[in-house]
């Protein structure tokens, strides 16, 4: 008499195959590890945002990207660093394929600095390494970021939003000079950096 066909699920496992309970236990452990990592990453985002004063924009300012050069705040003669009556600095920049205008800006150290940026064409990115400055530069909108530089120094300013074939070459510079060496910026001076 032939043996009845055995249930394949009930057969003893051949050597080398891990039983289901062990697999489940391992998978549960990994789920908990992943959940813990997510919790840590969320906590890092919240803590660094608060401690590093990283703010998303609280206002929406629009600007017409096609006529930036014709008038208004971002006309060429108004770009670069301007010193406000209260002593703070405002830097206005335009991002365009593939450069920032002006190509280099000078700002005083130990002074509140407000960057105001917009784009003439596509989305660019503005980032100053080791500072809280990091924003997207979107055509049609004004991005504003505030910071201050404790020490004089040079900051490379890479575009960090892919903006086309020349994206990798879109670098400019923020030159931070000691406060007492920052002289009044004439219309020409404010859009170019001191010769190195
Ligand atoms: Cu501009 Cu990338």
mmCIF file of C-alpha atoms and ligand atoms in Angstrom:
data_model
loop_
_atom_site.group_PDB
_atom_site.id
_atom_site.type_symbol
_atom_site.label_atom_id
_atom_site.label_comp_id
_atom_site.label_asym_id
_atom_site.label_seq_id
_atom_site.Cartn_x
_atom_site.Cartn_y
_atom_site.Cartn_z
ATOM 1 C CA UNK A 1 0.000 0.000 0.000
ATOM 2 C CA UNK A 2 1.353 3.459 -0.973
ATOM 3 C CA UNK A 3 2.033 5.939 1.883
ATOM 4 C CA UNK A 4 -0.297 8.960 1.898
ATOM 5 C CA UNK A 5 1.499 12.060 0.518
ATOM 6 C CA UNK A 6 2.985 13.898 3.540
ATOM 7 C CA UNK A 7 2.219 17.595 4.111
ATOM 8 C CA UNK A 8 5.355 19.364 2.827
ATOM 9 C CA UNK A 9 4.970 22.069 5.526
ATOM 10 C CA UNK A 10 5.101 19.523 8.305
ATOM 11 C CA UNK A 11 8.241 17.754 7.154
ATOM 12 C CA UNK A 12 11.326 18.197 9.351
ATOM 13 C CA UNK A 13 13.592 20.902 7.927
ATOM 14 C CA UNK A 14 16.745 19.741 6.161
ATOM 15 C CA UNK A 15 20.012 20.794 7.767
ATOM 16 C CA UNK A 16 20.942 24.435 7.198
ATOM 17 C CA UNK A 17 17.378 25.846 6.984
ATOM 18 C CA UNK A 18 16.514 28.224 9.813
ATOM 19 C CA UNK A 19 13.192 27.558 11.569
ATOM 20 C CA UNK A 20 10.448 30.146 11.256
ATOM 21 C CA UNK A 21 10.496 31.215 14.903
ATOM 22 C CA UNK A 22 14.168 32.127 14.655
ATOM 23 C CA UNK A 23 13.595 34.112 11.444
ATOM 24 C CA UNK A 24 10.684 35.962 13.051
ATOM 25 C CA UNK A 25 12.715 36.802 16.132
ATOM 26 C CA UNK A 26 15.565 38.190 13.996
ATOM 27 C CA UNK A 27 13.198 40.204 11.818
ATOM 28 C CA UNK A 28 11.465 41.673 14.851
ATOM 29 C CA UNK A 29 14.818 42.728 16.244
ATOM 30 C CA UNK A 30 15.716 44.465 12.985
ATOM 31 C CA UNK A 31 12.379 46.266 12.905
ATOM 32 C CA UNK A 32 13.069 47.595 16.385
ATOM 33 C CA UNK A 33 16.594 48.675 15.407
ATOM 34 C CA UNK A 34 15.237 50.486 12.327
ATOM 35 C CA UNK A 35 12.535 52.193 14.388
ATOM 36 C CA UNK A 36 15.160 53.302 16.904
ATOM 37 C CA UNK A 37 17.349 54.691 14.095
ATOM 38 C CA UNK A 38 14.398 56.636 12.678
ATOM 39 C CA UNK A 39 13.648 58.041 16.129
ATOM 40 C CA UNK A 40 17.287 59.112 16.534
ATOM 41 C CA UNK A 41 17.332 60.765 13.080
ATOM 42 C CA UNK A 42 14.109 62.658 13.777
ATOM 43 C CA UNK A 43 15.532 63.772 17.134
ATOM 44 C CA UNK A 44 18.735 64.975 15.424
ATOM 45 C CA UNK A 45 16.673 67.059 12.970
ATOM 46 C CA UNK A 46 14.605 68.635 15.730
ATOM 47 C CA UNK A 47 17.547 69.287 18.072
ATOM 48 C CA UNK A 48 19.836 70.749 15.386
ATOM 49 C CA UNK A 49 17.004 72.901 14.022
ATOM 50 C CA UNK A 50 16.403 74.416 17.427
ATOM 51 C CA UNK A 51 20.026 74.625 18.567
ATOM 52 C CA UNK A 52 21.379 75.834 15.215
ATOM 53 C CA UNK A 53 18.568 78.301 14.585
ATOM 54 C CA UNK A 54 17.669 76.729 11.265
ATOM 55 C CA UNK A 55 14.406 78.305 10.260
ATOM 56 C CA UNK A 56 12.284 77.678 7.289
ATOM 57 C CA UNK A 57 11.023 80.922 5.780
ATOM 58 C CA UNK A 58 8.163 82.380 7.669
ATOM 59 C CA UNK A 59 7.049 84.585 4.839
ATOM 60 C CA UNK A 60 6.477 84.217 1.139
ATOM 61 C CA UNK A 61 7.859 86.994 -1.013
ATOM 62 C CA UNK A 62 7.307 86.869 -4.716
ATOM 63 C CA UNK A 63 9.257 88.603 -7.457
ATOM 64 C CA UNK A 64 8.993 88.570 -11.241
ATOM 65 C CA UNK A 65 12.014 86.534 -12.450
ATOM 66 C CA UNK A 66 11.955 87.797 -16.051
ATOM 67 C CA UNK A 67 12.376 91.468 -15.172
ATOM 68 C CA UNK A 68 14.881 91.328 -12.296
ATOM 69 C CA UNK A 69 17.401 93.323 -14.354
ATOM 70 C CA UNK A 70 14.948 96.079 -15.255
ATOM 71 C CA UNK A 71 14.167 97.442 -11.833
ATOM 72 C CA UNK A 72 13.328 96.749 -8.233
ATOM 73 C CA UNK A 73 15.372 95.264 -5.452
ATOM 74 C CA UNK A 74 17.448 92.905 -7.603
ATOM 75 C CA UNK A 75 18.536 95.387 -10.253
ATOM 76 C CA UNK A 76 22.291 95.052 -10.860
ATOM 77 C CA UNK A 77 23.319 98.235 -9.054
ATOM 78 C CA UNK A 78 21.572 97.023 -5.904
ATOM 79 C CA UNK A 79 23.294 93.619 -5.741
ATOM 80 C CA UNK A 80 26.064 92.765 -3.302
ATOM 81 C CA UNK A 81 26.538 93.947 0.263
ATOM 82 C CA UNK A 82 24.736 96.973 1.646
ATOM 83 C CA UNK A 83 25.134 98.291 5.192
ATOM 84 C CA UNK A 84 21.841 99.194 6.833
ATOM 85 C CA UNK A 85 21.352 102.215 9.123
ATOM 86 C CA UNK A 86 21.451 99.872 12.153
ATOM 87 C CA UNK A 87 24.910 98.600 11.125
ATOM 88 C CA UNK A 88 23.750 95.198 9.910
ATOM 89 C CA UNK A 89 24.546 93.963 6.409
ATOM 90 C CA UNK A 90 22.147 92.927 3.674
ATOM 91 C CA UNK A 91 23.519 90.913 0.781
ATOM 92 C CA UNK A 92 21.455 90.592 -2.375
ATOM 93 C CA UNK A 93 22.311 87.899 -4.891
ATOM 94 C CA UNK A 94 20.837 86.412 -8.020
ATOM 95 C CA UNK A 95 21.427 82.792 -8.941
ATOM 96 C CA UNK A 96 21.437 82.041 -12.626
ATOM 97 C CA UNK A 97 22.815 79.330 -14.891
ATOM 98 C CA UNK A 98 25.676 79.002 -13.967
ATOM 99 C CA UNK A 99 26.847 81.589 -11.515
ATOM 100 C CA UNK A 100 25.777 83.769 -8.652
ATOM 101 C CA UNK A 101 25.680 87.512 -9.283
ATOM 102 C CA UNK A 102 27.796 89.039 -7.916
ATOM 103 C CA UNK A 103 30.399 86.330 -8.177
ATOM 104 C CA UNK A 104 31.890 87.150 -4.784
ATOM 105 C CA UNK A 105 30.673 89.245 -1.875
ATOM 106 C CA UNK A 106 32.442 90.796 1.072
ATOM 107 C CA UNK A 107 30.788 91.058 4.467
ATOM 108 C CA UNK A 108 32.018 92.259 7.858
ATOM 109 C CA UNK A 109 32.674 89.721 10.624
ATOM 110 C CA UNK A 110 30.771 89.870 13.887
ATOM 111 C CA UNK A 111 27.789 91.608 12.280
ATOM 112 C CA UNK A 112 24.266 90.396 11.564
ATOM 113 C CA UNK A 113 24.103 89.489 7.883
ATOM 114 C CA UNK A 114 20.917 88.977 5.938
ATOM 115 C CA UNK A 115 21.133 87.225 2.578
ATOM 116 C CA UNK A 116 18.334 87.877 0.118
ATOM 117 C CA UNK A 117 18.391 85.731 -2.986
ATOM 118 C CA UNK A 118 16.330 84.960 -5.994
ATOM 119 C CA UNK A 119 16.798 83.109 -9.253
ATOM 120 C CA UNK A 120 16.600 84.394 -12.807
ATOM 121 C CA UNK A 121 15.945 80.989 -14.349
ATOM 122 C CA UNK A 122 15.764 77.616 -12.592
ATOM 123 C CA UNK A 123 16.012 76.387 -9.009
ATOM 124 C CA UNK A 124 19.475 76.791 -7.500
ATOM 125 C CA UNK A 125 20.797 76.148 -4.010
ATOM 126 C CA UNK A 126 22.738 78.418 -1.674
ATOM 127 C CA UNK A 127 24.841 76.893 1.071
ATOM 128 C CA UNK A 128 27.591 78.224 3.289
ATOM 129 C CA UNK A 129 29.397 75.265 4.831
ATOM 130 C CA UNK A 130 29.689 75.324 8.637
ATOM 131 C CA UNK A 131 26.987 77.966 9.025
ATOM 132 C CA UNK A 132 23.214 77.861 9.323
ATOM 133 C CA UNK A 133 22.899 79.206 5.761
ATOM 134 C CA UNK A 134 21.286 76.689 3.462
ATOM 135 C CA UNK A 135 18.376 77.540 1.210
ATOM 136 C CA UNK A 136 16.919 76.822 -2.173
ATOM 137 C CA UNK A 137 16.801 79.717 -4.602
ATOM 138 C CA UNK A 138 13.568 79.450 -6.521
ATOM 139 C CA UNK A 139 12.583 81.651 -9.473
ATOM 140 C CA UNK A 140 9.634 83.843 -8.585
ATOM 141 C CA UNK A 141 10.422 83.894 -4.862
ATOM 142 C CA UNK A 142 12.827 85.707 -2.570
ATOM 143 C CA UNK A 143 14.767 83.494 -0.173
ATOM 144 C CA UNK A 144 15.999 85.201 2.977
ATOM 145 C CA UNK A 145 18.511 83.757 5.446
ATOM 146 C CA UNK A 146 20.140 85.453 8.413
ATOM 147 C CA UNK A 147 23.456 84.631 9.999
ATOM 148 C CA UNK A 148 26.574 86.239 11.365
ATOM 149 C CA UNK A 149 30.200 85.257 11.008
ATOM 150 C CA UNK A 150 32.249 85.184 14.194
ATOM 151 C CA UNK A 151 35.587 84.973 12.393
ATOM 152 C CA UNK A 152 37.002 86.461 9.201
ATOM 153 C CA UNK A 153 37.488 83.887 6.484
ATOM 154 C CA UNK A 154 36.548 82.704 3.062
ATOM 155 C CA UNK A 155 33.453 80.666 2.425
ATOM 156 C CA UNK A 156 33.060 78.698 -0.739
ATOM 157 C CA UNK A 157 29.496 78.948 -1.907
ATOM 158 C CA UNK A 158 28.492 75.960 -4.001
ATOM 159 C CA UNK A 159 25.189 75.696 -5.777
ATOM 160 C CA UNK A 160 23.844 72.503 -4.296
ATOM 161 C CA UNK A 161 20.689 72.066 -6.331
ATOM 162 C CA UNK A 162 21.182 70.412 -9.695
ATOM 163 C CA UNK A 163 20.447 73.177 -12.196
ATOM 164 C CA UNK A 164 21.760 71.921 -15.509
ATOM 165 C CA UNK A 165 24.930 71.000 -17.361
ATOM 166 C CA UNK A 166 27.068 73.654 -15.682
ATOM 167 C CA UNK A 167 25.834 72.968 -12.150
ATOM 168 C CA UNK A 168 29.158 71.531 -10.972
ATOM 169 C CA UNK A 169 30.909 74.791 -11.894
ATOM 170 C CA UNK A 170 28.484 77.045 -10.027
ATOM 171 C CA UNK A 171 30.679 78.143 -7.140
ATOM 172 C CA UNK A 172 31.215 81.577 -5.697
ATOM 173 C CA UNK A 173 32.642 83.049 -2.550
ATOM 174 C CA UNK A 174 31.689 84.976 0.569
ATOM 175 C CA UNK A 175 34.680 86.822 1.938
ATOM 176 C CA UNK A 176 34.342 87.730 5.622
ATOM 177 C CA UNK A 177 36.668 90.558 6.624
ATOM 178 C CA UNK A 178 37.357 91.983 10.098
ATOM 179 C CA UNK A 179 34.725 94.528 11.032
ATOM 180 C CA UNK A 180 37.205 97.427 11.271
ATOM 181 C CA UNK A 181 38.586 96.648 7.808
ATOM 182 C CA UNK A 182 35.189 96.669 6.181
ATOM 183 C CA UNK A 183 35.043 100.061 4.559
ATOM 184 C CA UNK A 184 31.994 101.700 3.085
ATOM 185 C CA UNK A 185 31.083 99.948 -0.110
ATOM 186 C CA UNK A 186 30.781 102.125 -3.152
ATOM 187 C CA UNK A 187 28.508 101.068 -5.998
ATOM 188 C CA UNK A 188 31.379 99.271 -7.754
ATOM 189 C CA UNK A 189 33.111 97.969 -4.662
ATOM 190 C CA UNK A 190 30.075 96.224 -3.264
ATOM 191 C CA UNK A 191 29.787 93.777 -6.116
ATOM 192 C CA UNK A 192 33.344 92.573 -6.164
ATOM 193 C CA UNK A 193 35.749 91.119 -3.666
ATOM 194 C CA UNK A 194 39.125 92.504 -2.699
ATOM 195 C CA UNK A 195 41.957 91.120 -4.750
ATOM 196 C CA UNK A 196 43.569 88.208 -2.946
HETATM 197 CU CU1 LIG B 1 22.885 76.373 -9.853
HETATM 198 CU CU2 LIG B 1 23.307 74.069 -9.460
#
